[in-house]
Short mmCIF file of C-alpha atoms and ligand atoms in Angstrom, two decimals:
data_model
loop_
_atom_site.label_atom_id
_atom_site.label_comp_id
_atom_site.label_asym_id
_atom_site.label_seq_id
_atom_site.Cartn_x
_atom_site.Cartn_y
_atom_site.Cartn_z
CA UNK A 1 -51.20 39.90 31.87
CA UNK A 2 -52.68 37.35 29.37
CA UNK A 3 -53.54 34.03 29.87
CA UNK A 4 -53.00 31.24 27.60
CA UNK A 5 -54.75 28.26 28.22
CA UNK A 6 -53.11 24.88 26.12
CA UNK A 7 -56.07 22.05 26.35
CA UNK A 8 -53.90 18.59 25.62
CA UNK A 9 -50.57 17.53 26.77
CA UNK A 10 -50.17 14.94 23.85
CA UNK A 11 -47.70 15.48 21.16
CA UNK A 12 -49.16 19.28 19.76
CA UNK A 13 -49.61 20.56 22.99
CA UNK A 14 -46.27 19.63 25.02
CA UNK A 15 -44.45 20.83 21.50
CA UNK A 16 -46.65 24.07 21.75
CA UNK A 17 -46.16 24.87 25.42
CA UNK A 18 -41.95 24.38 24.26
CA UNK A 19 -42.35 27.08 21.88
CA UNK A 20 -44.05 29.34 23.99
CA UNK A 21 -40.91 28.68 26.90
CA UNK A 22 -38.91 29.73 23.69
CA UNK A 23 -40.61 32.49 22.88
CA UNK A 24 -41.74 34.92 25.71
CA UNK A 25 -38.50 33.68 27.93
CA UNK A 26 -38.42 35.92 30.77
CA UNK A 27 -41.93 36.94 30.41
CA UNK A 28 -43.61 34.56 31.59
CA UNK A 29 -45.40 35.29 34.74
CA UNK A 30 -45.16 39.16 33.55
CA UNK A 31 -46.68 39.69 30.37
CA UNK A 32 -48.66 36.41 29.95
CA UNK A 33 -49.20 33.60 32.06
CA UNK A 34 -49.42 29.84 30.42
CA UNK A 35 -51.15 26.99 31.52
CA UNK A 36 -51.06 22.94 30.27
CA UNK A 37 -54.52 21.15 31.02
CA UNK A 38 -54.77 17.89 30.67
CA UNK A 39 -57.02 14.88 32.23
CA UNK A 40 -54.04 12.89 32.90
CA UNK A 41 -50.78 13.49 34.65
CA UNK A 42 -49.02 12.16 32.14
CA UNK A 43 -47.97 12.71 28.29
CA UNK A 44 -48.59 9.27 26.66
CA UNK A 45 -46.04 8.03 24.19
CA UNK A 46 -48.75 6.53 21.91
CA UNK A 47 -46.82 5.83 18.99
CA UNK A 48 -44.77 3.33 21.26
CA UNK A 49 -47.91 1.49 21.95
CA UNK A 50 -46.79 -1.67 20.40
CA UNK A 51 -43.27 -2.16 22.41
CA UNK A 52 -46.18 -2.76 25.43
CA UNK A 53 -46.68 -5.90 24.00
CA UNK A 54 -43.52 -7.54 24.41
CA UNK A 55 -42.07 -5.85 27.45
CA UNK A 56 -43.28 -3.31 30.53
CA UNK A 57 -41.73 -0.09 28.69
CA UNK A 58 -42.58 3.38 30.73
CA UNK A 59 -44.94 5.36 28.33
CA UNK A 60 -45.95 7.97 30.82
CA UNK A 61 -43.76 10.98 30.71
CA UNK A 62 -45.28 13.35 33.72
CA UNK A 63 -46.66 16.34 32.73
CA UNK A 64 -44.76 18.67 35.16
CA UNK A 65 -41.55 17.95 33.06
CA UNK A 66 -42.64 20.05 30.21
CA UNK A 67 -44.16 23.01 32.47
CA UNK A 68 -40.80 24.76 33.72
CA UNK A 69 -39.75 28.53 33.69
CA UNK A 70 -43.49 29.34 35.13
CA UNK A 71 -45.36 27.49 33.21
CA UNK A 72 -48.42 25.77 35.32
CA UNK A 73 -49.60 22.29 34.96
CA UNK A 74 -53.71 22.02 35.87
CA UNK A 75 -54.91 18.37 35.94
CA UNK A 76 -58.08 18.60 34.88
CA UNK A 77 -60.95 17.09 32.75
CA UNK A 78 -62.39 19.52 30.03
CA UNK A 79 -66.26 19.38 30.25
CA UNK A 80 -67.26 22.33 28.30
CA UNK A 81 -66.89 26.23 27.57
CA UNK A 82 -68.19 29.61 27.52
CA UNK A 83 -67.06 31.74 24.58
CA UNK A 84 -68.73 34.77 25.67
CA UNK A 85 -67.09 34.58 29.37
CA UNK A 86 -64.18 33.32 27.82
CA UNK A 87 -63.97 30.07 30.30
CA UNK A 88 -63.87 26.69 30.33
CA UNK A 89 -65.14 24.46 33.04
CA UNK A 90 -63.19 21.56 33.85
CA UNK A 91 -63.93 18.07 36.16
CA UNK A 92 -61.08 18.49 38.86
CA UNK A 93 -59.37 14.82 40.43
CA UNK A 94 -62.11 15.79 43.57
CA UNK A 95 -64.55 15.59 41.28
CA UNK A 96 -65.34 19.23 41.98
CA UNK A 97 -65.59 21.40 39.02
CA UNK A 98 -63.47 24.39 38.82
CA UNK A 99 -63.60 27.67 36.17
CA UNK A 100 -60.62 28.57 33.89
CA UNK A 101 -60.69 32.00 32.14
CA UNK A 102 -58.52 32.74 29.58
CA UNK A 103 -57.32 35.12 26.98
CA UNK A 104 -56.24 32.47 24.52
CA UNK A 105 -57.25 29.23 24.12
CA UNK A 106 -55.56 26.31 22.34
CA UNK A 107 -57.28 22.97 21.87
CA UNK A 108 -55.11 20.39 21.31
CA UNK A 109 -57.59 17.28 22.74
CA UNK A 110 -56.40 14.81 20.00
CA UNK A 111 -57.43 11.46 18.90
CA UNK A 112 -58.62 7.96 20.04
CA UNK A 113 -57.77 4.89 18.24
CA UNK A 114 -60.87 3.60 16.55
CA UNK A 115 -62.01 0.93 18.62
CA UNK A 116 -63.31 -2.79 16.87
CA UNK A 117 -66.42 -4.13 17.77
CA UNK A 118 -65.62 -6.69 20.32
CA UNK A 119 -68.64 -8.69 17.81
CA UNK A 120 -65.69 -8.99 15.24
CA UNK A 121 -63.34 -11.29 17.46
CA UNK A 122 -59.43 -10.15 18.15
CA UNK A 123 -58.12 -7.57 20.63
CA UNK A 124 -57.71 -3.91 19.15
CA UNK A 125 -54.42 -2.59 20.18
CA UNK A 126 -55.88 0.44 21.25
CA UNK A 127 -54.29 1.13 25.01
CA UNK A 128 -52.00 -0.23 27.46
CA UNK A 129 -54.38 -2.99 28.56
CA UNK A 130 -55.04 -4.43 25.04
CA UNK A 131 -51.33 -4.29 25.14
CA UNK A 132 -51.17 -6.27 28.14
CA UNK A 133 -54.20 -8.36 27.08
CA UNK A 134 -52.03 -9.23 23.53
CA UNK A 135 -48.98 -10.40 25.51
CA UNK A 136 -51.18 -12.92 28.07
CA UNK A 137 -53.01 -14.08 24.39
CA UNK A 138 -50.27 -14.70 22.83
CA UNK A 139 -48.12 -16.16 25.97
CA UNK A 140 -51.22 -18.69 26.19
CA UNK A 141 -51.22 -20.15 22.92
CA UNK A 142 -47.75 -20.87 22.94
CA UNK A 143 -48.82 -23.31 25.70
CA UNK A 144 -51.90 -24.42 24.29
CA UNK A 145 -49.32 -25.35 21.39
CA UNK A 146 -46.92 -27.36 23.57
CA UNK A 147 -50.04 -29.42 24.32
CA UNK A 148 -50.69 -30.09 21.01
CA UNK A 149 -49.76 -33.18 19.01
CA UNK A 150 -50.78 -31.89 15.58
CA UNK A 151 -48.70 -30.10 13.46
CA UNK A 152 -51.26 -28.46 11.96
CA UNK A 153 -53.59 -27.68 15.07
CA UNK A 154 -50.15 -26.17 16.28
CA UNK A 155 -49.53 -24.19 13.59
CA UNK A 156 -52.45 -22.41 13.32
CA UNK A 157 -52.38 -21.56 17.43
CA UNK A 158 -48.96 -20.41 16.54
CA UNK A 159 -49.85 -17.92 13.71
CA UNK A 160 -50.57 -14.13 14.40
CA UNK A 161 -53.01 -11.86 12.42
CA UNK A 162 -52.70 -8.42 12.35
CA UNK A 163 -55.03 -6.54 10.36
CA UNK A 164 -54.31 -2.49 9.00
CA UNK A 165 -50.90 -1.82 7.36
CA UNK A 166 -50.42 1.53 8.25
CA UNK A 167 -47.38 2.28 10.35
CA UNK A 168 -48.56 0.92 13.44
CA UNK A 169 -49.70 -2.31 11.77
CA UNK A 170 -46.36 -2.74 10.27
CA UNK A 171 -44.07 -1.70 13.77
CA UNK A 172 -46.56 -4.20 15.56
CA UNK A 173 -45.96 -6.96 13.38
CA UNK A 174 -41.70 -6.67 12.82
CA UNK A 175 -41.40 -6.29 16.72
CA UNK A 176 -43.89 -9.08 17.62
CA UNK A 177 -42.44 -11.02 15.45
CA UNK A 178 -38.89 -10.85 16.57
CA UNK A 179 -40.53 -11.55 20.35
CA UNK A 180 -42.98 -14.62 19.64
CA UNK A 181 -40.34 -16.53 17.87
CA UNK A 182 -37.50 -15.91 20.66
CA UNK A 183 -40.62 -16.73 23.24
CA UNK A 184 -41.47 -19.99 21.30
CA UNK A 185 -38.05 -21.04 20.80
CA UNK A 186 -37.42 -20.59 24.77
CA UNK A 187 -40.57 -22.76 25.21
CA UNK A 188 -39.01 -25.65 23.19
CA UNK A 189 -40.35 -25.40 20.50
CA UNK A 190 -39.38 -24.23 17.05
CA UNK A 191 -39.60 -20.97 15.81
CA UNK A 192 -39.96 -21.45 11.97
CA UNK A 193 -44.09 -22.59 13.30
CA UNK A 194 -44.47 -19.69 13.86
CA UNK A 195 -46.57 -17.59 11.19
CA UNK A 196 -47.36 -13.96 11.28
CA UNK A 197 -49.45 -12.24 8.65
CA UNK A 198 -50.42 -8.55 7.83
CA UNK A 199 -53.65 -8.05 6.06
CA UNK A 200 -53.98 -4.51 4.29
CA UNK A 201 -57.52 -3.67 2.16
CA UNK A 202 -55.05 -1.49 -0.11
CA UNK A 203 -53.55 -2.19 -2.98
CA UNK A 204 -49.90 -1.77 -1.59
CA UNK A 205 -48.32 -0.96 2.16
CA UNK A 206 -48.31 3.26 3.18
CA UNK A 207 -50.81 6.02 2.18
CA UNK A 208 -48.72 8.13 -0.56
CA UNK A 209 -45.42 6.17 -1.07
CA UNK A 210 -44.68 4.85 -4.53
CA UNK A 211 -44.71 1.58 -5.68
CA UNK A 212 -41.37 0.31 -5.80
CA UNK A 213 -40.51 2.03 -2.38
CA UNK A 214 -43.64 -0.13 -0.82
CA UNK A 215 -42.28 -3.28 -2.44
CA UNK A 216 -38.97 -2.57 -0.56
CA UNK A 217 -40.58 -2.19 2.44
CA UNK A 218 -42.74 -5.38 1.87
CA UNK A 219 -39.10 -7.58 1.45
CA UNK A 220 -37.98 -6.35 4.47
CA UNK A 221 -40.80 -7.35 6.09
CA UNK A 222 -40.79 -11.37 4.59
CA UNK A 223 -37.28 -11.23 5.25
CA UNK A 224 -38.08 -10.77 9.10
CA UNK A 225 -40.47 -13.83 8.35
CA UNK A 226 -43.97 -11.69 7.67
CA UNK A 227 -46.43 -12.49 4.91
CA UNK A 228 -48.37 -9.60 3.70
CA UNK A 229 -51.38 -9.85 2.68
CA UNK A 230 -52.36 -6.90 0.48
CA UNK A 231 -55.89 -6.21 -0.72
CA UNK A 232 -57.35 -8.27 1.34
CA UNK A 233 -60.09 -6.83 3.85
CA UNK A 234 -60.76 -9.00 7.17
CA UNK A 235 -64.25 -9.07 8.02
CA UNK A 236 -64.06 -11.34 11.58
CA UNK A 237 -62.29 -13.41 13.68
CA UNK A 238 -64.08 -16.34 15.07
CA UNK A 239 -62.58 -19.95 16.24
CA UNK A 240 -59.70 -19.39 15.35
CA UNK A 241 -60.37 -18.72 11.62
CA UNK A 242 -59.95 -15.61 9.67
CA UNK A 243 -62.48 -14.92 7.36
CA UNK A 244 -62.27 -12.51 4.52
CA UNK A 245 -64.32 -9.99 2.61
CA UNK A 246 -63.80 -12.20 -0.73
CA UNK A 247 -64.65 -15.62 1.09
CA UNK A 248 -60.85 -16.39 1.60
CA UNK A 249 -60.23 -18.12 5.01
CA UNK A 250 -56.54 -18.43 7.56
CA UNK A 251 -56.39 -20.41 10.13
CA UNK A 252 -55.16 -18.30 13.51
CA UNK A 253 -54.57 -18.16 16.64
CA UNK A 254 -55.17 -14.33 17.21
CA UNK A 255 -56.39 -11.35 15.42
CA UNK A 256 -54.74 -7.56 16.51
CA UNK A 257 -56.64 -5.24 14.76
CA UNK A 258 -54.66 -1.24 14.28
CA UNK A 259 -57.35 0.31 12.69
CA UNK A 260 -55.91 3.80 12.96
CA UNK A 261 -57.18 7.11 15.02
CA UNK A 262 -60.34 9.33 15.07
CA UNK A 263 -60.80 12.71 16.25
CA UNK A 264 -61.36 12.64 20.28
CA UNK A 265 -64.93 12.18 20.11
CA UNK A 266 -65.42 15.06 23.08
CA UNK A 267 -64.36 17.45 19.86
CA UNK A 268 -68.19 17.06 19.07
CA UNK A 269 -70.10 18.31 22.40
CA UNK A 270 -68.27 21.66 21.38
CA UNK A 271 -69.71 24.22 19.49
CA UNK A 272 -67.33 24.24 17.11
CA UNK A 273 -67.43 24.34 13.10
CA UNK A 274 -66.28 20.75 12.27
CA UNK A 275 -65.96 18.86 8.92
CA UNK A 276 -67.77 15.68 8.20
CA UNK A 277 -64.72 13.42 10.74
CA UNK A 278 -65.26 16.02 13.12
CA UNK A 279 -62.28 18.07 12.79
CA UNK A 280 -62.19 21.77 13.99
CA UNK A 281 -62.05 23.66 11.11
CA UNK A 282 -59.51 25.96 11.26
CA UNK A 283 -57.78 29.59 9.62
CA UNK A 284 -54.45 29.43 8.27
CA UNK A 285 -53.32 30.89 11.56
CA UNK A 286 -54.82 27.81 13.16
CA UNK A 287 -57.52 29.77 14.60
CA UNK A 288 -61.22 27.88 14.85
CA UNK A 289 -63.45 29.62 12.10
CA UNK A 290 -65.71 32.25 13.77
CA UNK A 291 -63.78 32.09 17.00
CA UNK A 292 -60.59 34.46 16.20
CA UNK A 293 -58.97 33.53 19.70
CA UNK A 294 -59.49 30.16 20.05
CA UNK A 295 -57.09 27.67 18.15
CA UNK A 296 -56.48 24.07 17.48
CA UNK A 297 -53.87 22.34 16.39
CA UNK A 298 -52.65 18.14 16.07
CA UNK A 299 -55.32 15.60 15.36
CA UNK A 300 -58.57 17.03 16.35
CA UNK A 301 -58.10 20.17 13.81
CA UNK A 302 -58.72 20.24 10.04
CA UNK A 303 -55.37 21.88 8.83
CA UNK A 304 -54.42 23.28 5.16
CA UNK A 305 -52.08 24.65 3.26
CA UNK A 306 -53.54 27.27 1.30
CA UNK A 307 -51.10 27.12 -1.42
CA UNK A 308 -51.14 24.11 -1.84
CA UNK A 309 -54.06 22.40 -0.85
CA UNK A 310 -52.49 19.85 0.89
CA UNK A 311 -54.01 18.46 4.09
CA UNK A 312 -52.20 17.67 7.10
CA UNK A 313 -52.43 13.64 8.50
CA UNK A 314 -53.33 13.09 12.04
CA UNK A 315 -49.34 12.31 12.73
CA UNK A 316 -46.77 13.64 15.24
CA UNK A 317 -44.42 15.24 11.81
CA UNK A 318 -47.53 17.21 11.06
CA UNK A 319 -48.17 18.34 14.83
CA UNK A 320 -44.80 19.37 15.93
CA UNK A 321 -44.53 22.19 13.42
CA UNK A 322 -47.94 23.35 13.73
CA UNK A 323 -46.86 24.02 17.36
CA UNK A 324 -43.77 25.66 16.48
CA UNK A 325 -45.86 28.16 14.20
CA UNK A 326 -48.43 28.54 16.71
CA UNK A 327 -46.24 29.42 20.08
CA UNK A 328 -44.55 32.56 17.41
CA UNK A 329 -48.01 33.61 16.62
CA UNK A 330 -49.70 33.14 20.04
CA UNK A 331 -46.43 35.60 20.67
CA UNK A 332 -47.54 38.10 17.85
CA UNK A 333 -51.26 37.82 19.46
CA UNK A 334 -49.98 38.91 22.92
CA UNK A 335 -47.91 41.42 21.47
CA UNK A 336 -50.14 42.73 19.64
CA UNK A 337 -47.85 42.65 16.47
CA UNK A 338 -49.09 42.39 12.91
CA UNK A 339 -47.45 38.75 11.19
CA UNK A 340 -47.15 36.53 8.18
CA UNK A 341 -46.70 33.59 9.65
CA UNK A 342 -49.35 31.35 8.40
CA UNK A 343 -49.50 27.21 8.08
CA UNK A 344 -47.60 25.65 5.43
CA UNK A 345 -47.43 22.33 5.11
CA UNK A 346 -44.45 19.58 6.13
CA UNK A 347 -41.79 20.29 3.18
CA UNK A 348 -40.86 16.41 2.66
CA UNK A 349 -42.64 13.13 2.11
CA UNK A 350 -41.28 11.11 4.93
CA UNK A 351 -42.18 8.02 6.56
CA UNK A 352 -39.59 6.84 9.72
CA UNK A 353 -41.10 2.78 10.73
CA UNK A 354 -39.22 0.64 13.32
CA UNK A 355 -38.88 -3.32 12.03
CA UNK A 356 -38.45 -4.65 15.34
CA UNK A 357 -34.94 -5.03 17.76
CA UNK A 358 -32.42 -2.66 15.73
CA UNK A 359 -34.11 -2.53 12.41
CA UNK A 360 -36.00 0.01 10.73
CA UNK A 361 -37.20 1.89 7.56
CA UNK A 362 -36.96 5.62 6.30
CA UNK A 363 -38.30 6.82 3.30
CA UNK A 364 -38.27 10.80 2.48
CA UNK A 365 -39.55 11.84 -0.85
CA UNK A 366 -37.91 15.43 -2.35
CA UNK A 367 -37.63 17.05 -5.47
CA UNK A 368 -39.61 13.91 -6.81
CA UNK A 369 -36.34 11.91 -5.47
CA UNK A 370 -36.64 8.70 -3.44
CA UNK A 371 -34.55 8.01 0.09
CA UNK A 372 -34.69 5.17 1.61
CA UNK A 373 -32.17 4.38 4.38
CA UNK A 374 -33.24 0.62 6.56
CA UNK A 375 -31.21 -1.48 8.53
CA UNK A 376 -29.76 -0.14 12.17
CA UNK A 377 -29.35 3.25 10.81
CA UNK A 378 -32.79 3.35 10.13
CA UNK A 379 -33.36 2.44 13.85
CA UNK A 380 -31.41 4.90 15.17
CA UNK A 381 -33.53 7.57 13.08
CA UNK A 382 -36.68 5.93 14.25
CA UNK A 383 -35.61 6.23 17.72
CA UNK A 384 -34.57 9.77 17.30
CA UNK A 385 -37.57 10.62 16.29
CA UNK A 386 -39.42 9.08 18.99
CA UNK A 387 -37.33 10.80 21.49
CA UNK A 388 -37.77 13.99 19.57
CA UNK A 389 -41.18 13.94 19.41
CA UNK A 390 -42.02 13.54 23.19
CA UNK A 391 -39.09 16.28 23.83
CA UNK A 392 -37.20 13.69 25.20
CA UNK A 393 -33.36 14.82 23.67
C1 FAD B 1 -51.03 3.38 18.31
C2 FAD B 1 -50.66 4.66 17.60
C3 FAD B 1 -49.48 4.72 16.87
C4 FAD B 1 -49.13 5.90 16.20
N1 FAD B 1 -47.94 5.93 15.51
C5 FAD B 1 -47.55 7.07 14.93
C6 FAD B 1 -46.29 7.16 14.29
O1 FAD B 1 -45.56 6.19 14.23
N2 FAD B 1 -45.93 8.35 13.74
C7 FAD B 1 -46.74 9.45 13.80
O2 FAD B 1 -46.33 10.52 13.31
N3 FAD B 1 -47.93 9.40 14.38
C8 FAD B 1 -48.37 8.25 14.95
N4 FAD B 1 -49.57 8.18 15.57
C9 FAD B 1 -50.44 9.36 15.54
C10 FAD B 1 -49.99 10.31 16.64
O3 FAD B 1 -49.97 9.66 17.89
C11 FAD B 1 -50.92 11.51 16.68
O4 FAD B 1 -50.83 12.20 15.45
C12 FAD B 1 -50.54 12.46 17.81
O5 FAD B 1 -50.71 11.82 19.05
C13 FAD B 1 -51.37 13.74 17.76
O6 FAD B 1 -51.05 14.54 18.86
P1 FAD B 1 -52.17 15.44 19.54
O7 FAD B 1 -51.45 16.24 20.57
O8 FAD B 1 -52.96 16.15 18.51
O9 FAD B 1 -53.17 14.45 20.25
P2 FAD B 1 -52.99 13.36 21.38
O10 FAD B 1 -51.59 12.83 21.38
O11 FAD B 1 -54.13 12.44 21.20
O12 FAD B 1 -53.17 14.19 22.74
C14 FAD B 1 -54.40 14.63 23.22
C15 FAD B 1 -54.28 14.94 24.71
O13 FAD B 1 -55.52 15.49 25.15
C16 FAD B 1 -55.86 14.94 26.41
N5 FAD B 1 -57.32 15.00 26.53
C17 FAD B 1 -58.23 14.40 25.73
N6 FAD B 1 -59.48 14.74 26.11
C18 FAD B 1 -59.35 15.56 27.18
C19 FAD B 1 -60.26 16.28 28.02
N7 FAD B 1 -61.60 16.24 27.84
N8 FAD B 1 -59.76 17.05 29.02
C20 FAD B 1 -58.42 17.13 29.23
N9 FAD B 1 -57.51 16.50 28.47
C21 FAD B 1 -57.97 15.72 27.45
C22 FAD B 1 -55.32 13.51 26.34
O14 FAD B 1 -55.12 13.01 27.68
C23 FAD B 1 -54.01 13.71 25.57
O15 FAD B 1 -52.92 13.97 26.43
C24 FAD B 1 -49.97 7.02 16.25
C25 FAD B 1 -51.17 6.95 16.98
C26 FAD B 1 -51.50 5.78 17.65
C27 FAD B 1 -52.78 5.74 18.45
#
C-alpha cells in the first residue's frame, strides 16, 4: 500500500485531500493510505480575516471534517525531512517527536502575512488577535471622541487608515466602514465624522484589472463613504499623523496595515530548490525540481504554465485547481499509469471582493471582454466562493 503524506490543511491541501476522496474511492485503506498533517487542528478561513474585526465569526473549521472515508488526520508540527529515508520528522502536541514515512509527499505549508515593523506605528491585520486588537482600537477612540470638544481633534480620532489596496485592503475597509459608523452613531454621535481612507502605492486599485473596471470599483467604494488614496506610499504612523513617502501628512486615529502574504518562512530550512521569494520550484506536474516524488502546491510553490508563461498568484482560485490536478495525478503515480495531465493556468481573469453587509464586486475578464456584476448579487458570489473554497457547500 502507498502512503501519501499532504503537509498543510489550508486551502491547497484540504482541496487536495477532496480530490484524492474522489479519486481512489473505495481504495483507500487498500491500495494507498492518505494522511493530512497539519500544526493546528483547525483549517483557518484566512481570507475572512477582516469580518474578526467587527464581530466574533468562527474561522476554525476542524480538521477531522475533511479526513472521512479513511483518510487520517496527524496533528503535528513539521520540523524537517529525510529524502533518502523518505520521512519527515514532526513536533507532536507532547512535544515528543514522532517519524512519518511516506511514498508521496505533498507540501502544501503556505503563507504568512508579511508582518509591519511594530517601529512603523498601526496594527497589521495579520491574525485573529490583531483582529481583536483593531476592534478594542477602534472601540476606544470612539470614546476618546465623545470626550472631545473639538471638532477637529474629533475628527481626526474618528478617521481610519488602511494602507495596501489589494483585496484584503479593500474588504477591510467597505466592512469596517459599514461597522464604525453604525458603532459611532449608537454612541451618539454622528456618523458622517467619521473618515476612512485607503492608501495604495499603485497607480490604480487590483494587480491586472483595467482601468475603467478599477475606477468602477473605486465609486463603489466613495459611495460607501471611502476615500482612496492612490499612489500614495505610507511610510509611518506616529501621534496620530500619517506621514507619506512624498511629505504629504493625514491626521488619524489608526493605521491597519494589509501588506499581503509571503511564503511560510519554514519553506527555507528545507532543502529545496527555491526562487529568489522562496518558492519551491516546481515541474509542470507540480513535482519539486530534483525530487520526482515530492510535490507542492498553493502559496509556498512557484507554479507555471508552460504555454503560456503565466504565473500563478498566491490566491485560493489558483490553489483549488492545482489540487484538483494534483489528487488525478497523485492517482496516475499510485497506479502507475502514464498521463498528460500537466498545470495549466486559471482560464479567466477574475476578481470576487466583498464591500461590506450585502455588497460586493465581481469582475471576470474573457475573450478580452469585461464582467462586472456588484451590488447583493455580487455578495452572494463572494460568499459562494468563500464557502466553496473552505469546502463548506
Ligand atoms: C488576510 C488574507 C486575506 C486573503 N484574501 C484572499 C482572497 O480574498 N482571495 C484569495 O483567493 N486569496 C486570498 N488570500 C490568499 C489565500 O489565503 C492563500 O492563497 C491561501 O491560503 C493559500 O492556501 P495554501 O493552502 O497554499 O496555504 P495556507 O492557507 O497558508 O495553509 C498552510 C497550512 O500549513 C500549515 N502549516 C504551516 N507550517 C506548518 C508546519 N511547519 N507544520 C505543519 N503545518 C504547518 C498551516 O497551519 C496551514 O494550515 C488571503 C490571504 C490572507 C492572509
Amino acid at each position: 500500500m502507498k502512503h501519501i503524506v499532504v503537509l498543510g490543511g489550508g486551502f491547497a491541501g484540504i482541496n487536495l485531500v477532496n480530490g484524492l476522496i474522489k479519486e481512489f474511492g473505495h481504495s483507500i485503506g487498500k491500495d494507498v493510505k492518505i494522511t493530512l498533517v497539519d500544526k493546528n487542528s483547525f483549517h483557518f478561513r484566512k481570507v475572512l480575516l477582516f469580518k474578526m474585526i467587527i464581530e466574533d465569526a468562527n474561522l476554525k473549521v476542524p480538521l477531522t471534517r475533511y479526513c472521512t472515508n479513511g483518510v487520517e488526520y496527524l496533528k503535528g508540527e513539521v520540523t524537517s525531512f529525510h529524502h533518502s529515508k523518505k520521512t519527515i520528522m514532526l513536533k507532536m502536541e507532547n512535544e515528543q517527536n514522532n517519524t512519518l514515512q511516506y511514498d508521496y509527499l505533498v507540501v502544501a505549508l503556505g503563507s504568512v502575512v508579511q508582518e509591519v515593523s511594530s517601529k512603523l506605528g498601526g496594527i497589521t491585520l495579520s491574525s485573529i488577535k490583531a483582529a481583536l486588537d483593531i476592534r478594542q482600537k477602534l472601540q476606544s477612540l470612539i470614546l476618546q471622541a465623545k470626550a472631545e470638544e473639538n471638532k477637529e481633534v474629533r475628527k481626526g480620532l474618528l478617521c481610519v487608515a488602511i494602507v495596501g489596496g489589494g483585496i484584503t485592503g479593500i474588504e477591510t475597509a467597505a466592512e469596517l466602514t459599514a461597522w464604525f459608523k453604525k458603532e459611532v452613531q449608537e454612541s451618539g454621535l454622528h456618523s458622517n465624522e467619521v473618515e476612512v481612507i485607503l492608501f495604495d502605492s499603485k497607480e490604480h486599485l487590483l494587480r491586472g484589472v483595467p482601468v475603467k473596471v478599477s475606477e468602477k470599483l473605486v465609486k463603489e467604494l466613495n459611495r460607501l463613504g471611502i476615500t482612496i488614496r492612490a499612489k500614495m506610499k505610507v511610510k509611518q504612523f506616529e501621534d496620530g499623523q500619517i506621514l507619506c513617502a512624498d511629505g504629504t501628512t493625514y491626521k488619524a486615529g489608526e493605521c491597519i496595515w494589509t501588506p499581503g502574504v509571503k511564503v511560510n518562512p519554514f519553506i527555507q530550512t528545507l532543502q529545496f530548490p527555491l526562487t529568489k521569494e522562496h518558492q519551491i520550484l516546481v515541474t509542470d506536474t507540480y513535482s519539486i525540481q530534483g525530487y520526482p516524488d515530492i510535490f507542492a502546491i498553493g502559496d509556498c510553490a512557484r507554479i507555471i504554465d508552460r504555454k503560456t508563461n503565466q504565473v500563478d498568484g498566491m490566491t485560493c482560485k489558483e490553489a483549488i485547481p492545482q489540487a484538483a490536478r494534483l489528487s488525478k495525478i497523485l492517482k496516475n503515480e499510485v497506479y502507475g499509469n502514464s498521463h498528460t495531465i500537466t498545470h495549466k493556468a486559471f482560464p479567466i481573469k477574475l476578481y470576487c471582493i466583498s464591500l461590506g453587509p450585502d455588497n460586493g464586486f465581481v469582475w471576470a475578464q474573457k475573450w478580452g471582454l469585461d464582467f462586472t456584476i456588484s451590488g447583493k448579487m455580487g455578495a452572494r458570489i463572494r460568499e459562494k466562493t468563500w464557502d466553496q473554497a473552505s469546502l463548506l457547500v
